[in-house]
Amino acid sequence: MTDVSVIGTGVMGSALAEALATAGAQVTVWNRTRQKAEALSGPRVRVAESVAEALTLSPLTIVSVSNHDLARALVEEADEDLTGKTVASTSFATPEQARALAAVLSSAGAWYLDVSIPAYPSEVRARAGVFLISGERRAWEAHRHWFEQIGQATYVDDTPGAAHISEMAVVLAYLPMAVGLLQGMRICQDNDISLKWFREFTLQLYPRHIRSLLDRVIATPDPAERDVEASIDTWAIGAAEYITYLREQGLDPGLYEALHHLFRAASEAGQGDADWTSITEHGATR
């Protein structure tokens, strides 16, 4: 018997297995391409011959594969009695998908946990991961120590899928922001603007604006009651200007084309004078 099994030893799965082993766990790993699992083999890591073996060797199994459908298929194909076991999946799942997988595992006698990881594999490997977890509370209490040994773990609630949806709500803005920052750096490089200045001003400006936005929207939930700091029309014009310059610079303006579409649609619906933060109330964003 081992403490934790990890099914799927891609970049994140390998990081989980290595971090858990470093934290003192006896770990079982399985991967469809066996060589990837064997690369992790060592004093604290053994390789399972099958998914079924991995599921039965440990009280906690973490499934870290490319998508939810594959995670569910692997569990169903194993067709094992998993009484007393906990299976956690790191693949994004909607609440409906998570409930369905929880039901599959319950019928096999197991508990289900969602594990959302808003962290990079290098952070997980260094035992500095961030984990949002939802599902059966008894499963969380039984196994929380392993997650807490390899990072900051937060239990969201017992609703299947809540961890993934919670992460999505927070991280939704990150990728567009990150792409925008990378494009901004290109603009700096092409125009002899110091990247050191870019970094310092970004780190000064963004936290202030993010804090101001969140405080204002939370304090005044009704968009109609918010003071107009910048109107929808203002941002529609600004987005159009950015699109033009991005094209001139040879950069893809797709992100700002999408934003321009949202603001223009709201403006054409008669909301152009409203504060821009009311944009999510417009049908174009739903």
PDB file of C-alpha atoms in Angstrom:
ATOM      1  CA  MET A   1       0.000   0.000   0.000  1.00  0.00           C
ATOM      2  CA  THR A   2       1.028   3.589  -0.625  1.00  0.00           C
ATOM      3  CA  ASP A   3      -0.258   6.939   0.647  1.00  0.00           C
ATOM      4  CA  VAL A   4      -1.217   8.670  -2.590  1.00  0.00           C
ATOM      5  CA  SER A   5      -1.604   7.548  -6.185  1.00  0.00           C
ATOM      6  CA  VAL A   6      -1.202   9.915  -9.124  1.00  0.00           C
ATOM      7  CA  ILE A   7      -2.814   8.924 -12.409  1.00  0.00           C
ATOM      8  CA  GLY A   8      -1.341  10.899 -15.286  1.00  0.00           C
ATOM      9  CA  THR A   9       2.299  11.954 -15.148  1.00  0.00           C
ATOM     10  CA  GLY A  10       2.366  14.842 -17.550  1.00  0.00           C
ATOM     11  CA  VAL A  11       3.919  18.096 -16.400  1.00  0.00           C
ATOM     12  CA  MET A  12       1.462  18.726 -13.540  1.00  0.00           C
ATOM     13  CA  GLY A  13       1.034  15.079 -12.560  1.00  0.00           C
ATOM     14  CA  SER A  14       4.800  14.629 -12.345  1.00  0.00           C
ATOM     15  CA  ALA A  15       5.076  17.768 -10.212  1.00  0.00           C
ATOM     16  CA  LEU A  16       2.398  16.456  -7.850  1.00  0.00           C
ATOM     17  CA  ALA A  17       4.093  13.072  -7.529  1.00  0.00           C
ATOM     18  CA  GLU A  18       7.514  14.606  -6.902  1.00  0.00           C
ATOM     19  CA  ALA A  19       6.187  17.110  -4.362  1.00  0.00           C
ATOM     20  CA  LEU A  20       4.256  14.444  -2.463  1.00  0.00           C
ATOM     21  CA  ALA A  21       7.268  12.144  -2.369  1.00  0.00           C
ATOM     22  CA  THR A  22       9.454  14.985  -1.116  1.00  0.00           C
ATOM     23  CA  ALA A  23       6.832  15.664   1.561  1.00  0.00           C
ATOM     24  CA  GLY A  24       7.213  12.093   2.803  1.00  0.00           C
ATOM     25  CA  ALA A  25       4.425  10.271   0.995  1.00  0.00           C
ATOM     26  CA  GLN A  26       4.779   6.840  -0.521  1.00  0.00           C
ATOM     27  CA  VAL A  27       3.456   7.434  -4.027  1.00  0.00           C
ATOM     28  CA  THR A  28       2.109   5.195  -6.778  1.00  0.00           C
ATOM     29  CA  VAL A  29       2.076   6.581 -10.321  1.00  0.00           C
ATOM     30  CA  TRP A  30       0.489   5.448 -13.565  1.00  0.00           C
ATOM     31  CA  ASN A  31       0.651   6.906 -17.050  1.00  0.00           C
ATOM     32  CA  ARG A  32      -0.591   5.633 -20.394  1.00  0.00           C
ATOM     33  CA  THR A  33       2.933   6.135 -21.746  1.00  0.00           C
ATOM     34  CA  ARG A  34       4.734   3.999 -19.193  1.00  0.00           C
ATOM     35  CA  GLN A  35       8.146   5.611 -19.718  1.00  0.00           C
ATOM     36  CA  LYS A  36       6.860   8.877 -18.267  1.00  0.00           C
ATOM     37  CA  ALA A  37       5.812   7.104 -15.094  1.00  0.00           C
ATOM     38  CA  GLU A  38       9.040   5.114 -14.892  1.00  0.00           C
ATOM     39  CA  ALA A  39      11.035   8.355 -15.040  1.00  0.00           C
ATOM     40  CA  LEU A  40       9.625   9.152 -11.587  1.00  0.00           C
ATOM     41  CA  SER A  41      10.392   5.759 -10.058  1.00  0.00           C
ATOM     42  CA  GLY A  42      12.464   5.891  -6.893  1.00  0.00           C
ATOM     43  CA  PRO A  43      12.592   5.049  -3.184  1.00  0.00           C
ATOM     44  CA  ARG A  44       9.225   6.714  -2.560  1.00  0.00           C
ATOM     45  CA  VAL A  45       7.610   6.279  -5.968  1.00  0.00           C
ATOM     46  CA  ARG A  46       6.444   3.021  -7.507  1.00  0.00           C
ATOM     47  CA  VAL A  47       4.852   2.456 -10.913  1.00  0.00           C
ATOM     48  CA  ALA A  48       1.448   0.797 -11.158  1.00  0.00           C
ATOM     49  CA  GLU A  49       0.683  -1.685 -13.901  1.00  0.00           C
ATOM     50  CA  SER A  50      -2.820  -0.323 -14.464  1.00  0.00           C
ATOM     51  CA  VAL A  51      -5.285   2.393 -13.483  1.00  0.00           C
ATOM     52  CA  ALA A  52      -7.118  -0.179 -11.381  1.00  0.00           C
ATOM     53  CA  GLU A  53      -3.951  -0.971  -9.430  1.00  0.00           C
ATOM     54  CA  ALA A  54      -3.228   2.708  -8.862  1.00  0.00           C
ATOM     55  CA  LEU A  55      -6.771   3.303  -7.604  1.00  0.00           C
ATOM     56  CA  THR A  56      -6.661   0.415  -5.147  1.00  0.00           C
ATOM     57  CA  LEU A  57      -3.134   0.861  -3.778  1.00  0.00           C
ATOM     58  CA  SER A  58      -3.734   4.213  -2.046  1.00  0.00           C
ATOM     59  CA  PRO A  59      -6.499   5.762   0.058  1.00  0.00           C
ATOM     60  CA  LEU A  60      -6.173   8.940  -2.049  1.00  0.00           C
ATOM     61  CA  THR A  61      -5.804   9.007  -5.827  1.00  0.00           C
ATOM     62  CA  ILE A  62      -5.238  12.240  -7.733  1.00  0.00           C
ATOM     63  CA  VAL A  63      -6.192  12.034 -11.405  1.00  0.00           C
ATOM     64  CA  SER A  64      -4.213  14.613 -13.380  1.00  0.00           C
ATOM     65  CA  VAL A  65      -5.059  14.211 -17.053  1.00  0.00           C
ATOM     66  CA  SER A  66      -5.846  16.534 -19.941  1.00  0.00           C
ATOM     67  CA  ASN A  67      -9.614  16.793 -19.517  1.00  0.00           C
ATOM     68  CA  HIS A  68     -12.595  15.709 -17.453  1.00  0.00           C
ATOM     69  CA  ASP A  69     -13.964  13.202 -19.972  1.00  0.00           C
ATOM     70  CA  LEU A  70     -10.688  11.280 -19.927  1.00  0.00           C
ATOM     71  CA  ALA A  71     -10.577  11.335 -16.121  1.00  0.00           C
ATOM     72  CA  ARG A  72     -14.074   9.887 -15.936  1.00  0.00           C
ATOM     73  CA  ALA A  73     -13.356   7.275 -18.617  1.00  0.00           C
ATOM     74  CA  LEU A  74     -10.256   6.033 -16.776  1.00  0.00           C
ATOM     75  CA  VAL A  75     -12.186   5.617 -13.539  1.00  0.00           C
ATOM     76  CA  GLU A  76     -15.127   3.901 -15.228  1.00  0.00           C
ATOM     77  CA  GLU A  77     -12.922   1.552 -17.254  1.00  0.00           C
ATOM     78  CA  ALA A  78     -11.106   0.450 -14.102  1.00  0.00           C
ATOM     79  CA  ASP A  79     -14.434  -0.840 -12.748  1.00  0.00           C
ATOM     80  CA  GLU A  80     -13.044  -1.456  -9.240  1.00  0.00           C
ATOM     81  CA  ASP A  81     -14.597  -1.646  -5.793  1.00  0.00           C
ATOM     82  CA  LEU A  82     -13.253   1.576  -4.263  1.00  0.00           C
ATOM     83  CA  THR A  83     -14.913   1.396  -0.876  1.00  0.00           C
ATOM     84  CA  GLY A  84     -13.260   3.837   1.513  1.00  0.00           C
ATOM     85  CA  LYS A  85     -11.140   5.444  -1.199  1.00  0.00           C
ATOM     86  CA  THR A  86     -11.038   9.088  -2.300  1.00  0.00           C
ATOM     87  CA  VAL A  87     -10.525  10.086  -5.921  1.00  0.00           C
ATOM     88  CA  ALA A  88      -9.604  13.690  -6.716  1.00  0.00           C
ATOM     89  CA  SER A  89      -9.551  15.137 -10.214  1.00  0.00           C
ATOM     90  CA  THR A  90      -7.572  18.191 -11.299  1.00  0.00           C
ATOM     91  CA  SER A  91      -9.352  18.500 -14.669  1.00  0.00           C
ATOM     92  CA  PHE A  92     -11.789  21.392 -15.059  1.00  0.00           C
ATOM     93  CA  ALA A  93     -15.364  20.216 -14.602  1.00  0.00           C
ATOM     94  CA  THR A  94     -18.669  22.037 -14.668  1.00  0.00           C
ATOM     95  CA  PRO A  95     -20.938  21.417 -11.663  1.00  0.00           C
ATOM     96  CA  GLU A  96     -22.989  19.010 -13.801  1.00  0.00           C
ATOM     97  CA  GLN A  97     -19.902  17.046 -14.863  1.00  0.00           C
ATOM     98  CA  ALA A  98     -18.565  16.975 -11.316  1.00  0.00           C
ATOM     99  CA  ARG A  99     -21.867  15.699  -9.914  1.00  0.00           C
ATOM    100  CA  ALA A 100     -21.919  12.937 -12.521  1.00  0.00           C
ATOM    101  CA  LEU A 101     -18.382  11.802 -11.658  1.00  0.00           C
ATOM    102  CA  ALA A 102     -19.166  12.005  -7.951  1.00  0.00           C
ATOM    103  CA  ALA A 103     -22.139   9.701  -8.579  1.00  0.00           C
ATOM    104  CA  VAL A 104     -19.968   7.233 -10.522  1.00  0.00           C
ATOM    105  CA  LEU A 105     -17.458   7.110  -7.676  1.00  0.00           C
ATOM    106  CA  SER A 106     -20.155   6.899  -5.031  1.00  0.00           C
ATOM    107  CA  SER A 107     -21.577   3.828  -6.744  1.00  0.00           C
ATOM    108  CA  ALA A 108     -18.091   2.284  -6.465  1.00  0.00           C
ATOM    109  CA  GLY A 109     -17.923   3.183  -2.767  1.00  0.00           C
ATOM    110  CA  ALA A 110     -15.548   6.157  -3.112  1.00  0.00           C
ATOM    111  CA  TRP A 111     -15.626   9.853  -2.292  1.00  0.00           C
ATOM    112  CA  TYR A 112     -14.904  12.529  -4.887  1.00  0.00           C
ATOM    113  CA  LEU A 113     -12.941  15.771  -4.636  1.00  0.00           C
ATOM    114  CA  ASP A 114     -12.366  18.495  -7.202  1.00  0.00           C
ATOM    115  CA  VAL A 115      -8.842  19.896  -7.093  1.00  0.00           C
ATOM    116  CA  SER A 116      -8.275  23.137  -8.949  1.00  0.00           C
ATOM    117  CA  ILE A 117      -4.651  24.266  -9.162  1.00  0.00           C
ATOM    118  CA  PRO A 118      -4.132  27.965  -9.958  1.00  0.00           C
ATOM    119  CA  ALA A 119      -0.361  27.475  -9.902  1.00  0.00           C
ATOM    120  CA  TYR A 120       2.369  26.360 -12.268  1.00  0.00           C
ATOM    121  CA  PRO A 121       3.975  22.889 -12.064  1.00  0.00           C
ATOM    122  CA  SER A 122       7.263  24.449 -10.935  1.00  0.00           C
ATOM    123  CA  GLU A 123       5.467  25.933  -7.927  1.00  0.00           C
ATOM    124  CA  VAL A 124       3.799  22.618  -7.115  1.00  0.00           C
ATOM    125  CA  ARG A 125       7.113  20.779  -7.435  1.00  0.00           C
ATOM    126  CA  ALA A 126       8.654  23.286  -5.003  1.00  0.00           C
ATOM    127  CA  ARG A 127       5.786  22.572  -2.566  1.00  0.00           C
ATOM    128  CA  ALA A 128       4.458  26.088  -3.075  1.00  0.00           C
ATOM    129  CA  GLY A 129       1.309  25.159  -4.968  1.00  0.00           C
ATOM    130  CA  VAL A 130      -2.133  26.685  -4.571  1.00  0.00           C
ATOM    131  CA  PHE A 131      -5.062  24.284  -4.334  1.00  0.00           C
ATOM    132  CA  LEU A 132      -8.801  24.953  -4.266  1.00  0.00           C
ATOM    133  CA  ILE A 133     -10.744  21.871  -3.230  1.00  0.00           C
ATOM    134  CA  SER A 134     -14.435  21.012  -3.133  1.00  0.00           C
ATOM    135  CA  GLY A 135     -16.514  17.902  -2.638  1.00  0.00           C
ATOM    136  CA  GLU A 136     -17.084  15.491   0.229  1.00  0.00           C
ATOM    137  CA  ARG A 137     -15.964  17.213   3.437  1.00  0.00           C
ATOM    138  CA  ARG A 138     -15.011  13.929   5.114  1.00  0.00           C
ATOM    139  CA  ALA A 139     -12.662  13.183   2.221  1.00  0.00           C
ATOM    140  CA  TRP A 140     -11.093  16.623   2.557  1.00  0.00           C
ATOM    141  CA  GLU A 141     -10.567  16.190   6.296  1.00  0.00           C
ATOM    142  CA  ALA A 142      -9.062  12.749   5.774  1.00  0.00           C
ATOM    143  CA  HIS A 143      -6.518  13.867   3.171  1.00  0.00           C
ATOM    144  CA  ARG A 144      -6.036  17.602   3.612  1.00  0.00           C
ATOM    145  CA  HIS A 145      -2.621  17.089   5.212  1.00  0.00           C
ATOM    146  CA  TRP A 146      -1.114  15.936   1.912  1.00  0.00           C
ATOM    147  CA  PHE A 147      -2.323  19.020   0.073  1.00  0.00           C
ATOM    148  CA  GLU A 148      -1.185  21.251   2.923  1.00  0.00           C
ATOM    149  CA  GLN A 149       2.243  19.609   2.806  1.00  0.00           C
ATOM    150  CA  ILE A 150       2.761  20.744  -0.781  1.00  0.00           C
ATOM    151  CA  GLY A 151       1.223  24.205  -0.780  1.00  0.00           C
ATOM    152  CA  GLN A 152      -1.638  26.423   0.282  1.00  0.00           C
ATOM    153  CA  ALA A 153      -4.872  24.424   0.269  1.00  0.00           C
ATOM    154  CA  THR A 154      -8.328  25.975   0.642  1.00  0.00           C
ATOM    155  CA  TYR A 155     -11.532  23.972   1.019  1.00  0.00           C
ATOM    156  CA  VAL A 156     -14.282  25.809  -0.884  1.00  0.00           C
ATOM    157  CA  ASP A 157     -17.360  23.782   0.056  1.00  0.00           C
ATOM    158  CA  ASP A 158     -19.014  20.407  -0.447  1.00  0.00           C
ATOM    159  CA  THR A 159     -20.603  21.237  -3.805  1.00  0.00           C
ATOM    160  CA  PRO A 160     -19.100  19.185  -6.663  1.00  0.00           C
ATOM    161  CA  GLY A 161     -17.420  21.466  -9.175  1.00  0.00           C
ATOM    162  CA  ALA A 162     -17.249  24.470  -6.836  1.00  0.00           C
ATOM    163  CA  ALA A 163     -13.444  24.508  -6.762  1.00  0.00           C
ATOM    164  CA  HIS A 164     -13.139  24.697 -10.551  1.00  0.00           C
ATOM    165  CA  ILE A 165     -15.848  27.349 -10.908  1.00  0.00           C
ATOM    166  CA  SER A 166     -14.320  29.398  -8.079  1.00  0.00           C
ATOM    167  CA  GLU A 167     -10.920  29.303  -9.755  1.00  0.00           C
ATOM    168  CA  MET A 168     -12.447  30.223 -13.096  1.00  0.00           C
ATOM    169  CA  ALA A 169     -14.211  33.241 -11.585  1.00  0.00           C
ATOM    170  CA  VAL A 170     -10.899  34.556 -10.263  1.00  0.00           C
ATOM    171  CA  VAL A 171      -8.567  33.478 -13.075  1.00  0.00           C
ATOM    172  CA  LEU A 172     -10.894  34.397 -15.970  1.00  0.00           C
ATOM    173  CA  ALA A 173      -9.182  37.771 -16.364  1.00  0.00           C
ATOM    174  CA  TYR A 174      -5.636  36.460 -16.071  1.00  0.00           C
ATOM    175  CA  LEU A 175      -4.960  35.068 -19.544  1.00  0.00           C
ATOM    176  CA  PRO A 176      -6.277  38.104 -21.459  1.00  0.00           C
ATOM    177  CA  MET A 177      -4.288  40.310 -19.072  1.00  0.00           C
ATOM    178  CA  ALA A 178      -1.144  38.215 -19.529  1.00  0.00           C
ATOM    179  CA  VAL A 179      -1.419  38.292 -23.325  1.00  0.00           C
ATOM    180  CA  GLY A 180      -1.979  42.045 -23.133  1.00  0.00           C
ATOM    181  CA  LEU A 181       1.134  42.436 -20.991  1.00  0.00           C
ATOM    182  CA  LEU A 182       3.215  40.413 -23.454  1.00  0.00           C
ATOM    183  CA  GLN A 183       1.942  42.549 -26.317  1.00  0.00           C
ATOM    184  CA  GLY A 184       2.664  45.648 -24.250  1.00  0.00           C
ATOM    185  CA  MET A 185       6.256  44.504 -23.799  1.00  0.00           C
ATOM    186  CA  ARG A 186       6.553  44.085 -27.569  1.00  0.00           C
ATOM    187  CA  ILE A 187       5.318  47.640 -28.034  1.00  0.00           C
ATOM    188  CA  CYS A 188       7.930  48.846 -25.552  1.00  0.00           C
ATOM    189  CA  GLN A 189      10.712  46.968 -27.328  1.00  0.00           C
ATOM    190  CA  ASP A 190       9.636  48.274 -30.737  1.00  0.00           C
ATOM    191  CA  ASN A 191       9.517  51.849 -29.452  1.00  0.00           C
ATOM    192  CA  ASP A 192      12.637  51.914 -27.271  1.00  0.00           C
ATOM    193  CA  ILE A 193      10.640  52.125 -24.038  1.00  0.00           C
ATOM    194  CA  SER A 194      12.411  50.693 -21.014  1.00  0.00           C
ATOM    195  CA  LEU A 195      11.123  47.280 -19.935  1.00  0.00           C
ATOM    196  CA  LYS A 196      12.256  48.118 -16.416  1.00  0.00           C
ATOM    197  CA  TRP A 197       9.948  51.133 -16.456  1.00  0.00           C
ATOM    198  CA  PHE A 198       7.169  48.982 -17.954  1.00  0.00           C
ATOM    199  CA  ARG A 199       7.491  46.474 -15.125  1.00  0.00           C
ATOM    200  CA  GLU A 200       7.574  49.076 -12.367  1.00  0.00           C
ATOM    201  CA  PHE A 201       4.644  51.114 -13.699  1.00  0.00           C
ATOM    202  CA  THR A 202       2.551  47.984 -14.326  1.00  0.00           C
ATOM    203  CA  LEU A 203       3.099  46.776 -10.764  1.00  0.00           C
ATOM    204  CA  GLN A 204       2.222  50.227  -9.474  1.00  0.00           C
ATOM    205  CA  LEU A 205      -0.877  50.769 -11.623  1.00  0.00           C
ATOM    206  CA  TYR A 206      -2.610  47.397 -11.776  1.00  0.00           C
ATOM    207  CA  PRO A 207      -3.099  46.679  -8.045  1.00  0.00           C
ATOM    208  CA  ARG A 208      -4.588  50.156  -7.531  1.00  0.00           C
ATOM    209  CA  HIS A 209      -7.043  49.808 -10.414  1.00  0.00           C
ATOM    210  CA  ILE A 210      -8.018  46.237  -9.556  1.00  0.00           C
ATOM    211  CA  ARG A 211      -8.665  47.177  -5.931  1.00  0.00           C
ATOM    212  CA  SER A 212     -10.663  50.247  -6.963  1.00  0.00           C
ATOM    213  CA  LEU A 213     -12.779  48.263  -9.442  1.00  0.00           C
ATOM    214  CA  LEU A 214     -13.608  45.450  -7.027  1.00  0.00           C
ATOM    215  CA  ASP A 215     -14.357  47.818  -4.141  1.00  0.00           C
ATOM    216  CA  ARG A 216     -16.653  49.975  -6.278  1.00  0.00           C
ATOM    217  CA  VAL A 217     -18.627  47.122  -7.811  1.00  0.00           C
ATOM    218  CA  ILE A 218     -19.040  45.259  -4.518  1.00  0.00           C
ATOM    219  CA  ALA A 219     -20.051  48.432  -2.664  1.00  0.00           C
ATOM    220  CA  THR A 220     -22.654  49.304  -5.333  1.00  0.00           C
ATOM    221  CA  PRO A 221     -24.033  46.047  -6.760  1.00  0.00           C
ATOM    222  CA  ASP A 222     -26.652  47.819  -8.912  1.00  0.00           C
ATOM    223  CA  PRO A 223     -24.828  49.154 -12.006  1.00  0.00           C
ATOM    224  CA  ALA A 224     -27.480  51.839 -12.488  1.00  0.00           C
ATOM    225  CA  GLU A 225     -26.506  53.414  -9.166  1.00  0.00           C
ATOM    226  CA  ARG A 226     -22.775  53.688  -9.880  1.00  0.00           C
ATOM    227  CA  ASP A 227     -21.178  57.019 -10.667  1.00  0.00           C
ATOM    228  CA  VAL A 228     -19.930  57.154 -14.240  1.00  0.00           C
ATOM    229  CA  GLU A 229     -16.130  57.108 -14.123  1.00  0.00           C
ATOM    230  CA  ALA A 230     -15.808  56.096 -17.768  1.00  0.00           C
ATOM    231  CA  SER A 231     -18.734  55.363 -20.053  1.00  0.00           C
ATOM    232  CA  ILE A 232     -19.288  52.411 -22.346  1.00  0.00           C
ATOM    233  CA  ASP A 233     -18.916  54.792 -25.309  1.00  0.00           C
ATOM    234  CA  THR A 234     -15.558  55.979 -23.959  1.00  0.00           C
ATOM    235  CA  TRP A 235     -14.187  52.448 -23.834  1.00  0.00           C
ATOM    236  CA  ALA A 236     -15.662  51.609 -27.262  1.00  0.00           C
ATOM    237  CA  ILE A 237     -13.663  54.495 -28.733  1.00  0.00           C
ATOM    238  CA  GLY A 238     -10.559  53.522 -26.762  1.00  0.00           C
ATOM    239  CA  ALA A 239     -10.767  49.913 -27.926  1.00  0.00           C
ATOM    240  CA  ALA A 240     -11.042  51.033 -31.560  1.00  0.00           C
ATOM    241  CA  GLU A 241      -7.950  53.219 -31.175  1.00  0.00           C
ATOM    242  CA  TYR A 242      -5.975  50.329 -29.678  1.00  0.00           C
ATOM    243  CA  ILE A 243      -7.071  48.007 -32.502  1.00  0.00           C
ATOM    244  CA  THR A 244      -5.716  50.423 -35.092  1.00  0.00           C
ATOM    245  CA  TYR A 245      -2.339  50.775 -33.390  1.00  0.00           C
ATOM    246  CA  LEU A 246      -1.948  47.050 -32.681  1.00  0.00           C
ATOM    247  CA  ARG A 247      -2.433  46.379 -36.391  1.00  0.00           C
ATOM    248  CA  GLU A 248       0.159  49.024 -37.249  1.00  0.00           C
ATOM    249  CA  GLN A 249       2.590  47.298 -34.898  1.00  0.00           C
ATOM    250  CA  GLY A 250       1.962  43.903 -36.487  1.00  0.00           C
ATOM    251  CA  LEU A 251       0.281  42.555 -33.350  1.00  0.00           C
ATOM    252  CA  ASP A 252      -2.967  40.588 -33.317  1.00  0.00           C
ATOM    253  CA  PRO A 253      -5.787  42.906 -32.157  1.00  0.00           C
ATOM    254  CA  GLY A 254      -8.194  40.034 -31.476  1.00  0.00           C
ATOM    255  CA  LEU A 255      -8.564  40.698 -27.754  1.00  0.00           C
ATOM    256  CA  TYR A 256      -9.494  44.312 -28.323  1.00  0.00           C
ATOM    257  CA  GLU A 257     -11.733  43.446 -31.263  1.00  0.00           C
ATOM    258  CA  ALA A 258     -13.737  41.251 -28.890  1.00  0.00           C
ATOM    259  CA  LEU A 259     -13.920  44.049 -26.305  1.00  0.00           C
ATOM    260  CA  HIS A 260     -14.885  46.570 -28.974  1.00  0.00           C
ATOM    261  CA  HIS A 261     -17.703  44.273 -30.062  1.00  0.00           C
ATOM    262  CA  LEU A 262     -19.064  44.127 -26.503  1.00  0.00           C
ATOM    263  CA  PHE A 263     -18.926  47.868 -25.944  1.00  0.00           C
ATOM    264  CA  ARG A 264     -20.360  48.719 -29.370  1.00  0.00           C
ATOM    265  CA  ALA A 265     -23.248  46.290 -28.899  1.00  0.00           C
ATOM    266  CA  ALA A 266     -24.100  47.834 -25.528  1.00  0.00           C
ATOM    267  CA  SER A 267     -23.819  51.329 -26.996  1.00  0.00           C
ATOM    268  CA  GLU A 268     -26.116  50.476 -29.894  1.00  0.00           C
ATOM    269  CA  ALA A 269     -28.622  49.129 -27.360  1.00  0.00           C
ATOM    270  CA  GLY A 270     -28.781  52.585 -25.787  1.00  0.00           C
ATOM    271  CA  GLN A 271     -26.364  52.019 -22.898  1.00  0.00           C
ATOM    272  CA  GLY A 272     -23.481  54.112 -24.201  1.00  0.00           C
ATOM    273  CA  ASP A 273     -23.687  56.709 -21.414  1.00  0.00           C
ATOM    274  CA  ALA A 274     -23.713  54.112 -18.613  1.00  0.00           C
ATOM    275  CA  ASP A 275     -20.621  53.367 -16.563  1.00  0.00           C
ATOM    276  CA  TRP A 276     -18.476  50.786 -18.318  1.00  0.00           C
ATOM    277  CA  THR A 277     -18.720  48.385 -15.363  1.00  0.00           C
ATOM    278  CA  SER A 278     -22.338  47.711 -16.341  1.00  0.00           C
ATOM    279  CA  ILE A 279     -21.127  45.853 -19.446  1.00  0.00           C
ATOM    280  CA  THR A 280     -21.868  42.434 -17.915  1.00  0.00           C
ATOM    281  CA  GLU A 281     -25.553  43.391 -17.699  1.00  0.00           C
ATOM    282  CA  HIS A 282     -25.768  43.647 -21.464  1.00  0.00           C
ATOM    283  CA  GLY A 283     -27.051  40.689 -23.441  1.00  0.00           C
ATOM    284  CA  ALA A 284     -23.921  40.540 -25.590  1.00  0.00           C
ATOM    285  CA  THR A 285     -21.918  39.224 -22.631  1.00  0.00           C
ATOM    286  CA  ARG A 286     -24.395  36.568 -21.544  1.00  0.00           C
TER     287      ARG A 286
END
